[in-house]
């Protein structure tokens, strides 16, 4: 079909032909890369096109406009569908579609929010996209409660597939979405009944509609390849009140293909060249032109742009008018611009557990930092988030101003939902025991990949939690978290340093994992910080050696006091100076200039040891292969903390004896 032929079509015919052109872009992109997913993108295209053409509210000139509707492609493998739509919106050049899955392109195999304009969330691992969308819808409701519904009135839309629904993280998040009554969340379930390995019926016979009704969702079932039915369903979903909506679209895998409709072979592979040629002929696309999209078709899609731009202008006027109120202006800066206000933090220079210090810091932040929300995985008293809850109240379907989020025992959904809230613009935290970080590790990884500042709070950070035993005592967790690129693992040594870690995390644009103690810790960092230390350097000299430096001890968290005591013991017994280096964040220390790192850890001093009540893995890069790593390289035991301290050799005398060979 030529451009002139397109111009002569009726409007419904133009809608269909433009949808066909999108299918052509998908086929060509996947074929050009020689990898990717065609079938699911074809079955989802009618919903996606209808949404972007008729309903999605956005600014064509600013993909980060605050009040835009959010669209999350939870079925991230269908990325060529999203990239094609982003090109129609004007956010991506055609050249980027041609570079699909190539090094350095803005069109990677799965959508990446930190990389590609218009992508709201990184959605590779299935189930997390819809979960982050729940967080976005939740954050939107909270923001609207404080800024007003004239300023925040966006919808959150999702396309998910069978794989998403099968992931438990999605089910836990959807339970919460129904419980919270997130009625501006609209999910399209592309029920094409095909997965990589074949038909979904091989592994699942769940009544999805009944399941979501039980989750308190509004459920609509339609022919998902009928654009009129899709349009009506979206309108019905937007008129729904009090419940999120799932539109179950019964679709056909690879719908529109010449001979391969319904085939699982279209899921994760390019279509054969002959199939592409035959399909293009069927869809009235020139078979001899790759990435064909006539200007007239592009202009047809963009005919809403003037109205969308006017909508943005009207919104700006609303904000400007409301900003005459100083309180609104301050809140808008927090929610829409990410400004962290001044917070009056308490003096924590006293003996206390760092989890207790965290609780006091949370309460202080609650007073002035309104764009700050989060909760605990049913561990409020243990995580010390109860005071925050008492101040700000639970978020409920009736109370959208509540900023304490009741997640229940759902660690992984909590991690993904807080990521979604963070992506929307609310500073977010989720708290649990450190031993349960494994449950949400995939969400931590996506936070790090997306370069967002989600706060992951972990209390009970070592064997010192005591009698609960090895199932609850983290051993390998801290070093394993340090392996995640771009994640900052913070383990403060006392209450005062917890305050510095907390303040750093509030301002951080990178995700942080705060590892906090159950047991009380004596204040040990005051003297150093009184002379102007900087937590942001990650590691520093806490105790300078008496005399000529001969030994360096490196410690974190609760073991810093132990290192200080051991240093005194060693100086008395060995007759050489012992330096104690506090390393609250290895990642930040590693990023310091070599000159600073060498100042703290002089290369000429080979006699070194690390002390941390965790697996010793990872410390040898600081202490060298000849150094001594003191830690816990087995699972824990169920016993009082004092007994465990002796059992694992973590007393002053036992550590000093272990270091006799230095």
XYZ file of C-alpha atoms in Angstrom:
662
model
C 0.000 0.000 0.000
C 1.394 3.407 -0.949
C 1.163 6.601 1.077
C -1.513 7.860 -1.300
C -3.510 4.715 -0.736
C -3.325 5.279 3.039
C -4.679 8.805 2.661
C -7.705 7.488 0.808
C -8.741 5.089 3.578
C -11.605 5.707 5.981
C -10.673 6.435 9.585
C -11.367 2.870 10.837
C -9.347 1.536 7.918
C -6.492 3.896 8.768
C -6.542 2.624 12.355
C -6.209 -0.932 11.129
C -3.564 -0.139 8.536
C -1.447 1.787 11.038
C -1.694 -1.213 13.340
C -0.438 -3.303 10.429
C 2.498 -0.937 9.962
C 3.388 -1.412 13.627
C 3.423 -5.151 13.022
C 5.739 -4.519 10.108
C 8.127 -2.570 12.340
C 8.035 -5.395 14.881
C 8.805 -8.043 12.263
C 11.603 -6.028 10.714
C 13.183 -5.073 14.045
C 13.279 -8.626 15.317
C 14.445 -9.996 11.984
C 17.122 -7.314 11.638
C 18.479 -8.191 15.087
C 18.133 -11.894 14.373
C 16.616 -12.259 17.842
C 13.612 -11.096 19.787
C 9.900 -11.762 20.215
C 7.265 -11.321 17.547
C 4.222 -13.415 18.486
C 3.254 -11.749 21.768
C 3.859 -8.288 20.372
C 1.406 -9.109 17.558
C -1.269 -10.350 19.964
C -0.922 -7.264 22.206
C -0.771 -4.663 19.472
C -4.511 -3.928 19.230
C -4.722 -2.995 22.899
C -1.462 -1.037 22.853
C -2.347 0.901 19.724
C -5.836 1.767 20.960
C -4.457 2.899 24.312
C -1.730 5.108 22.844
C -3.943 6.492 20.097
C -7.108 7.272 22.053
C -6.519 7.252 25.811
C -2.937 7.709 26.987
C -2.343 11.200 28.360
C 1.213 12.417 27.771
C 3.247 15.367 26.542
C 4.753 14.738 23.072
C 7.569 17.147 23.933
C 8.407 15.899 27.426
C 8.348 12.198 28.217
C 8.990 12.957 31.930
C 6.001 15.252 32.497
C 4.877 14.601 36.052
C 1.151 14.069 35.470
C 1.544 11.805 32.457
C -0.228 8.460 32.372
C 2.213 5.660 33.069
C 2.381 2.706 30.716
C 4.284 -0.380 31.832
C 5.009 -3.203 29.420
C 5.268 -5.928 32.028
C 5.670 -8.457 29.221
C 9.014 -6.829 28.515
C 10.025 -9.315 25.837
C 7.468 -7.564 23.587
C 9.769 -4.548 23.572
C 9.654 -3.923 19.804
C 5.957 -3.152 20.241
C 6.785 -0.474 22.801
C 9.670 0.940 20.770
C 7.431 1.222 17.716
C 4.889 3.187 19.745
C 7.616 5.391 21.222
C 8.638 6.211 17.654
C 5.054 7.199 16.845
C 5.080 9.413 19.935
C 8.282 11.063 18.760
C 10.479 9.831 21.601
C 12.609 7.449 19.492
C 14.160 7.879 16.055
C 13.595 5.231 13.387
C 17.337 4.590 13.424
C 17.007 3.304 16.982
C 14.383 0.791 15.868
C 16.833 -0.398 13.249
C 19.457 -0.850 15.990
C 17.199 -3.092 18.100
C 19.255 -5.245 20.491
C 22.555 -3.752 19.313
C 25.364 -2.501 21.532
C 24.874 1.119 22.557
C 21.334 1.456 21.190
C 18.342 2.855 23.065
C 16.362 -0.224 22.061
C 17.712 -3.116 24.152
C 16.122 -6.549 24.221
C 13.934 -5.604 27.184
C 12.859 -2.054 28.112
C 15.284 -0.111 30.318
C 13.884 2.929 32.125
C 17.273 4.566 32.706
C 18.181 4.277 29.036
C 15.198 4.820 26.745
C 12.967 7.938 26.669
C 9.359 7.030 27.416
C 10.097 3.725 29.148
C 8.630 3.880 32.650
C 10.151 0.739 34.168
C 12.761 -1.887 33.420
C 10.732 -5.019 32.808
C 12.776 -8.041 31.976
C 12.007 -10.539 34.751
C 8.310 -11.337 34.474
C 5.931 -10.306 37.232
C 7.890 -7.281 38.371
C 6.468 -4.902 35.770
C 2.902 -5.272 36.964
C 4.161 -5.084 40.555
C 5.998 -1.824 39.916
C 2.846 -0.522 38.235
C 0.972 -1.222 41.472
C 3.568 0.951 43.206
C 3.119 3.713 40.641
C -0.668 3.701 41.077
C -0.259 3.713 44.853
C 2.197 6.613 44.719
C -0.121 8.523 42.404
C -2.974 8.224 44.886
C -0.770 9.444 47.731
C 0.481 12.385 45.670
C -3.076 13.292 44.635
C -4.171 13.258 48.260
C -1.628 16.002 49.062
C -1.445 17.962 45.797
C -5.066 17.644 44.741
C -6.711 15.701 41.930
C -6.467 18.627 39.530
C -2.694 18.316 39.718
C -2.362 14.531 39.959
C -4.992 12.552 38.069
C -3.029 10.146 35.910
C -3.765 6.494 35.174
C -1.344 3.599 35.237
C -1.725 1.082 32.408
C -0.084 -2.317 32.069
C 0.232 -5.023 29.454
C 1.023 -8.377 31.005
C 1.072 -11.925 29.708
C 0.656 -15.441 30.980
C 4.182 -15.520 32.372
C 3.552 -12.400 34.461
C 0.416 -13.857 36.000
C 2.229 -17.084 36.844
C 4.912 -15.309 38.875
C 4.014 -15.172 42.597
C 5.377 -11.621 42.918
C 2.625 -10.429 40.560
C -0.084 -12.252 42.482
C 1.053 -10.816 45.815
C 1.162 -7.322 44.346
C -2.265 -7.715 42.751
C -3.713 -8.849 46.072
C -2.473 -5.608 47.568
C -3.753 -3.519 44.642
C -7.243 -4.872 45.241
C -6.936 -4.386 48.983
C -5.784 -0.787 48.463
C -8.577 -0.110 45.955
C -6.281 1.307 43.251
C -8.998 2.203 40.772
C -6.684 4.161 38.459
C -4.719 1.004 37.698
C -5.801 -0.710 34.461
C -4.174 -3.972 33.382
C -4.554 -5.649 30.012
C -3.901 -9.362 30.258
C -2.889 -10.596 26.821
C -4.375 -14.068 27.159
C -2.978 -15.644 24.009
C -2.591 -19.000 25.765
C 0.886 -19.631 24.337
C 4.260 -19.677 26.096
C 7.779 -20.515 24.960
C 7.327 -24.223 25.532
C 3.838 -24.528 24.095
C 0.270 -24.074 25.294
C -0.377 -22.577 28.721
C -2.809 -25.422 29.416
C 0.214 -27.679 29.918
C 0.983 -25.988 33.236
C -1.990 -23.870 34.301
C -5.774 -24.192 34.454
C -6.534 -21.333 36.856
C -9.763 -19.406 36.380
C -8.012 -16.044 36.084
C -11.236 -14.038 36.126
C -12.412 -15.660 39.348
C -8.991 -15.242 40.923
C -8.943 -11.510 40.248
C -12.510 -11.107 41.443
C -11.358 -12.708 44.685
C -8.529 -10.137 44.733
C -11.277 -7.430 44.638
C -10.583 -6.362 41.064
C -13.044 -5.244 38.421
C -12.839 -7.931 35.716
C -13.686 -7.428 32.034
C -13.354 -10.119 29.361
C -13.183 -9.162 25.688
C -11.866 -10.126 22.287
C -8.452 -8.561 22.747
C -7.864 -8.258 19.017
C -11.020 -6.184 18.471
C -10.023 -2.529 18.758
C -13.620 -1.366 19.252
C -14.013 -3.779 22.157
C -10.662 -2.642 23.568
C -11.706 1.003 23.392
C -14.995 0.297 25.142
C -13.246 -1.746 27.841
C -10.758 1.023 28.605
C -13.608 3.534 28.865
C -15.476 1.215 31.195
C -12.370 0.674 33.304
C -11.846 4.428 33.651
C -15.406 4.870 34.871
C -14.925 2.186 37.513
C -14.594 3.377 41.115
C -12.959 1.694 44.070
C -11.250 -1.225 42.304
C -8.381 -1.783 39.901
C -9.402 -3.279 36.569
C -8.044 -6.212 34.643
C -9.117 -6.532 31.026
C -8.711 -10.149 30.031
C -8.135 -9.968 26.303
C -8.618 -13.284 24.529
C -6.085 -12.936 21.741
C -4.303 -15.012 19.128
C -0.551 -15.439 19.262
C 1.088 -13.825 16.231
C -2.290 -12.647 14.972
C -2.011 -11.498 11.369
C 0.831 -13.772 10.352
C 0.397 -15.474 7.015
C 0.774 -19.079 8.156
C 2.072 -19.038 11.758
C -0.841 -17.628 13.763
C -1.118 -19.367 17.144
C 2.330 -20.954 16.945
C 4.707 -21.002 19.917
C 7.522 -20.816 17.365
C 6.735 -17.110 16.957
C 7.280 -16.389 20.649
C 11.037 -16.008 20.961
C 12.394 -16.071 17.424
C 12.376 -13.911 14.299
C 9.851 -14.914 11.698
C 11.382 -16.681 8.675
C 12.062 -14.382 5.725
C 9.376 -16.032 3.627
C 6.839 -15.681 6.445
C 7.623 -11.982 6.765
C 7.173 -11.459 3.027
C 3.865 -13.332 3.001
C 2.649 -11.537 6.112
C 3.511 -8.127 4.710
C 1.556 -8.958 1.578
C -1.393 -10.002 3.736
C -1.142 -6.751 5.739
C -0.728 -4.478 2.683
C 2.867 -3.528 3.540
C 5.473 -3.263 0.768
C 7.491 -6.467 1.059
C 10.595 -4.846 -0.425
C 10.789 -1.997 2.134
C 11.965 -2.660 5.674
C 10.701 -0.412 8.487
C 8.014 1.033 6.229
C 5.952 3.815 7.783
C 4.559 6.515 5.468
C 4.512 10.105 6.682
C 0.738 10.237 6.290
C 0.359 7.348 8.742
C 2.668 9.030 11.246
C 0.711 12.265 10.978
C -2.522 10.334 11.448
C -1.253 8.948 14.746
C -0.059 12.370 15.893
C -3.310 14.201 15.212
C -3.940 14.277 19.001
C -0.709 16.116 19.697
C -2.193 19.634 19.742
C -4.823 18.577 22.271
C -2.202 16.797 24.388
C 0.012 19.871 24.405
C -2.927 22.038 25.401
C -3.683 19.640 28.239
C -0.132 20.087 29.502
C -0.481 23.874 29.321
C -3.728 23.794 31.268
C -2.047 21.634 33.898
C 0.859 24.088 34.154
C -1.621 26.896 34.759
C -3.284 24.845 37.491
C 0.065 24.255 39.181
C 1.072 27.899 38.855
C -2.177 29.038 40.427
C -1.897 26.558 43.286
C 1.756 27.473 43.877
C 0.642 30.768 45.334
C 0.066 28.702 48.456
C 3.447 28.194 50.140
C 2.478 24.809 51.581
C 1.458 23.524 48.152
C 4.650 24.860 46.587
C 6.739 23.022 49.180
C 4.830 19.782 48.675
C 5.035 20.089 44.893
C 8.805 20.455 45.147
C 8.920 17.250 47.177
C 6.583 15.146 45.037
C 7.287 16.432 41.534
C 10.877 17.646 41.791
C 12.366 15.234 44.304
C 13.383 17.895 46.821
C 14.230 16.494 50.264
C 13.349 19.161 52.847
C 15.349 20.058 55.926
C 14.685 17.511 58.664
C 15.261 18.025 62.379
C 16.994 14.774 63.303
C 17.466 13.729 66.939
C 20.817 13.322 68.696
C 21.533 9.594 68.671
C 24.925 9.700 70.349
C 23.983 7.115 72.951
C 23.984 3.363 73.436
C 21.227 1.867 71.308
C 20.469 -0.676 68.608
C 20.850 0.802 65.159
C 17.346 -0.467 64.290
C 16.046 1.692 67.154
C 18.030 4.649 65.847
C 16.474 4.066 62.429
C 13.002 4.155 63.983
C 13.687 7.526 65.567
C 15.014 8.857 62.271
C 11.902 7.652 60.463
C 9.717 9.489 62.933
C 11.738 12.673 62.458
C 11.475 12.436 58.675
C 7.723 11.872 58.882
C 7.151 15.399 60.178
C 8.527 17.360 57.229
C 9.232 14.909 54.390
C 5.740 14.196 53.079
C 6.851 12.642 49.773
C 8.314 9.769 51.777
C 6.436 6.522 52.267
C 6.982 2.872 52.944
C 6.382 0.104 55.399
C 7.353 -3.243 56.779
C 6.663 -6.822 55.747
C 4.543 -7.425 58.867
C 7.503 -6.666 61.143
C 6.666 -3.136 62.292
C 7.659 -3.647 65.960
C 10.855 -5.530 65.039
C 11.845 -3.119 62.254
C 10.967 -0.140 64.463
C 8.595 1.366 61.917
C 5.669 1.530 64.385
C 6.446 5.136 65.343
C 6.316 6.160 61.698
C 2.984 4.337 61.353
C 1.597 6.146 64.392
C 2.577 9.500 62.913
C 1.468 9.142 59.301
C -1.210 6.428 59.452
C -1.757 3.429 57.217
C -2.594 3.900 53.564
C -6.063 2.438 53.015
C -8.696 2.643 50.290
C -10.343 5.333 52.432
C -7.175 7.111 53.590
C -4.931 8.023 50.684
C -2.954 10.396 52.899
C -1.611 7.480 54.898
C 2.076 6.945 54.141
C 2.712 3.762 56.088
C 2.154 0.953 53.622
C 0.888 -2.330 55.133
C 2.567 -4.921 52.925
C 1.876 -8.037 54.991
C 4.289 -10.949 54.662
C 5.132 -10.156 51.048
C 8.838 -9.290 50.862
C 9.258 -9.609 47.091
C 6.072 -7.675 46.229
C 7.130 -5.063 48.783
C 10.456 -4.613 46.999
C 8.860 -4.323 43.562
C 6.064 -2.011 44.753
C 8.498 0.337 46.504
C 10.510 0.433 43.270
C 7.347 1.511 41.461
C 6.684 4.208 44.043
C 10.257 5.401 43.668
C 9.893 5.503 39.879
C 6.804 7.659 40.291
C 8.709 10.115 42.466
C 7.987 9.208 46.085
C 11.025 8.360 48.196
C 10.236 4.834 49.309
C 11.405 2.242 51.798
C 10.531 -1.324 52.677
C 11.716 -3.081 55.829
C 12.218 -6.689 56.830
C 14.874 -8.942 58.405
C 18.189 -9.144 56.571
C 17.857 -12.928 56.247
C 14.783 -12.315 54.055
C 16.641 -10.108 51.578
C 16.863 -13.214 49.416
C 13.095 -13.080 48.934
C 13.358 -9.669 47.279
C 16.753 -9.925 45.657
C 15.333 -9.675 42.131
C 13.652 -6.380 43.076
C 16.883 -5.074 44.604
C 18.656 -5.934 41.370
C 16.088 -4.037 39.281
C 16.388 -1.007 41.574
C 20.137 -1.033 41.000
C 19.725 -1.555 37.265
C 17.249 1.323 37.008
C 19.458 3.607 39.116
C 16.669 4.587 41.476
C 16.978 5.476 45.149
C 14.749 2.872 46.801
C 15.676 2.267 50.445
C 15.840 -1.399 51.460
C 15.853 -1.601 55.261
C 17.221 -4.747 56.900
C 17.260 -5.211 60.652
C 18.561 -8.168 62.684
C 21.703 -8.048 60.587
C 23.832 -10.818 62.113
C 24.006 -13.895 64.346
C 23.523 -11.526 67.289
C 19.766 -11.690 66.867
C 20.178 -14.850 68.919
C 17.586 -17.445 69.743
C 15.628 -17.413 66.480
C 18.462 -19.481 65.095
C 20.110 -20.087 61.721
C 16.977 -19.605 59.599
C 16.831 -15.988 60.755
C 20.535 -15.304 61.260
C 22.065 -13.771 58.113
C 25.538 -14.999 57.247
C 26.104 -14.722 53.508
C 23.615 -11.906 52.920
C 25.786 -8.816 53.371
C 28.593 -9.973 51.065
C 26.062 -11.230 48.528
C 24.328 -7.839 48.470
C 27.701 -6.194 47.885
C 27.950 -8.169 44.642
C 24.999 -6.290 43.082
C 26.359 -3.477 40.873
C 25.200 0.040 41.781
C 23.710 -1.021 45.142
C 25.091 0.769 48.194
C 25.219 -1.493 51.253
C 25.336 0.645 54.416
C 26.218 -0.917 57.783
C 26.568 1.828 60.400
C 28.578 1.314 63.581
C 26.338 3.158 66.062
C 23.296 5.404 66.413
C 25.102 8.518 65.235
C 26.402 6.832 62.114
C 22.934 5.417 61.466
C 21.738 9.024 61.253
C 24.426 9.795 58.684
C 23.594 6.656 56.723
C 19.885 7.489 56.804
C 20.440 11.063 55.627
C 22.713 9.807 52.864
C 20.093 7.263 51.734
C 17.354 9.905 51.650
C 19.398 11.965 49.204
C 20.795 9.050 47.204
C 19.774 8.530 43.600
C 21.050 4.964 43.901
C 19.386 2.185 45.893
C 20.619 1.617 49.419
C 20.490 -1.374 51.728
C 20.685 -0.336 55.382
C 21.830 -3.237 57.597
C 20.881 -2.598 61.208
C 21.385 -4.381 64.516
C 18.972 -5.917 66.949
C 21.432 -5.501 69.839
C 22.505 -2.248 71.459
C 25.761 -0.667 70.290
C 27.927 1.800 72.178
C 28.638 5.125 70.437
C 32.078 4.877 68.837
C 32.189 7.273 65.878
C 31.656 10.595 67.663
C 35.315 11.482 68.146
C 36.193 11.062 64.489
C 33.146 12.842 63.134
C 33.715 15.692 65.512
C 36.844 16.396 63.457
C 34.943 16.577 60.184
C 34.642 13.074 58.746
C 32.542 12.341 55.694
C 30.270 9.271 55.642
C 30.014 9.583 51.862
C 33.620 8.374 51.522
C 32.495 4.916 52.623
C 35.517 4.117 54.785
C 37.793 6.130 57.058
C 40.335 5.943 59.835
C 38.373 5.724 63.077
C 41.288 5.020 65.401
C 44.787 6.134 64.534
C 47.695 3.976 65.559
C 49.860 4.749 68.569
C 53.400 4.784 67.235
C 54.558 3.275 63.945
C 51.750 1.744 61.952
C 52.129 -2.018 61.808
C 48.621 -3.514 61.614
C 45.324 -2.395 60.064
C 41.962 -3.701 61.276
C 38.905 -3.115 59.066
C 35.424 -3.542 60.538
C 31.775 -2.669 59.941
C 28.664 -2.228 62.027
C 28.539 -3.956 65.372
C 32.092 -5.243 64.981
C 33.661 -1.768 64.951
C 33.637 -1.614 68.755
C 35.193 -5.094 68.820
C 37.946 -3.908 66.456
C 38.681 -0.940 68.692
C 39.057 -3.221 71.717
C 41.203 -5.668 69.756
C 43.441 -2.809 68.567
C 44.223 -1.845 72.162
C 44.938 -5.474 73.014
C 47.262 -5.923 70.024
C 49.185 -2.743 70.658
C 49.867 -3.933 74.177
C 50.909 -7.413 73.063
C 52.721 -6.724 69.775
C 54.336 -3.403 70.451
C 53.309 -1.816 67.151
C 50.692 0.705 66.140
C 47.245 -0.638 65.164
C 44.881 1.373 62.986
C 41.116 0.765 62.927
C 39.295 1.536 59.701
C 35.518 1.769 59.811
C 34.030 0.679 56.478
C 30.281 1.460 56.586
C 30.007 1.236 52.777
C 32.545 -0.681 50.707
C 31.031 0.544 47.433
C 31.523 4.215 48.302
C 35.054 3.560 49.516
C 35.919 1.778 46.269
C 34.785 4.861 44.330
C 37.185 7.189 46.141
C 40.397 8.373 44.463
C 43.312 5.992 44.805
C 45.161 8.626 46.820
C 42.470 8.599 49.498
C 42.203 4.815 49.567
C 45.976 4.527 49.917
C 45.924 7.084 52.714
C 43.406 4.987 54.644
C 44.928 1.620 53.698
C 48.633 2.273 52.966
C 49.884 -0.316 50.439
C 53.122 -0.639 52.423
C 51.251 -2.153 55.372
C 50.562 -5.820 54.574
C 49.522 -6.937 58.046
C 45.755 -6.553 57.873
C 42.586 -8.152 59.177
C 38.836 -7.722 58.652
C 36.210 -8.254 61.335
C 32.551 -8.679 60.394
C 29.950 -11.086 61.786
C 29.185 -12.435 58.332
C 30.751 -14.547 55.634
C 34.359 -13.500 55.068
C 33.937 -13.599 51.298
C 34.893 -10.308 49.689
C 37.277 -8.984 52.324
C 40.480 -10.271 50.753
C 40.552 -7.444 48.232
C 41.215 -5.148 51.207
C 43.359 -7.366 53.416
C 45.252 -9.300 50.748
C 45.677 -13.048 50.498
C 47.969 -13.024 53.543
C 45.472 -11.137 55.666
C 43.185 -12.652 58.266
C 39.410 -12.475 57.765
C 37.445 -12.867 60.989
C 33.793 -13.719 60.445
C 31.146 -16.423 60.299
C 31.533 -18.915 57.468
C 28.950 -21.402 58.683
C 25.260 -21.146 59.427
C 24.337 -19.793 62.846
C 23.004 -21.481 65.952
C 19.987 -20.968 68.190
C 21.271 -19.500 71.436
C 21.516 -16.236 73.382
C 23.712 -13.637 71.696
C 26.445 -13.762 74.348
C 26.789 -17.513 73.891
C 26.967 -17.099 70.127
C 29.648 -14.459 70.482
C 31.875 -16.959 72.246
C 30.878 -19.877 70.001
C 31.942 -17.993 66.880
C 35.100 -16.526 68.410
C 33.993 -12.892 68.367
C 35.240 -11.785 71.787
C 38.177 -9.409 72.200
C 40.438 -12.095 73.584
C 39.501 -14.691 70.939
C 39.923 -12.307 68.005
C 43.252 -11.051 69.352
C 44.404 -14.659 69.639
C 43.270 -15.364 66.075
C 45.405 -12.466 64.904
C 48.540 -13.612 66.695
C 50.035 -14.685 63.380
C 49.890 -11.166 61.908
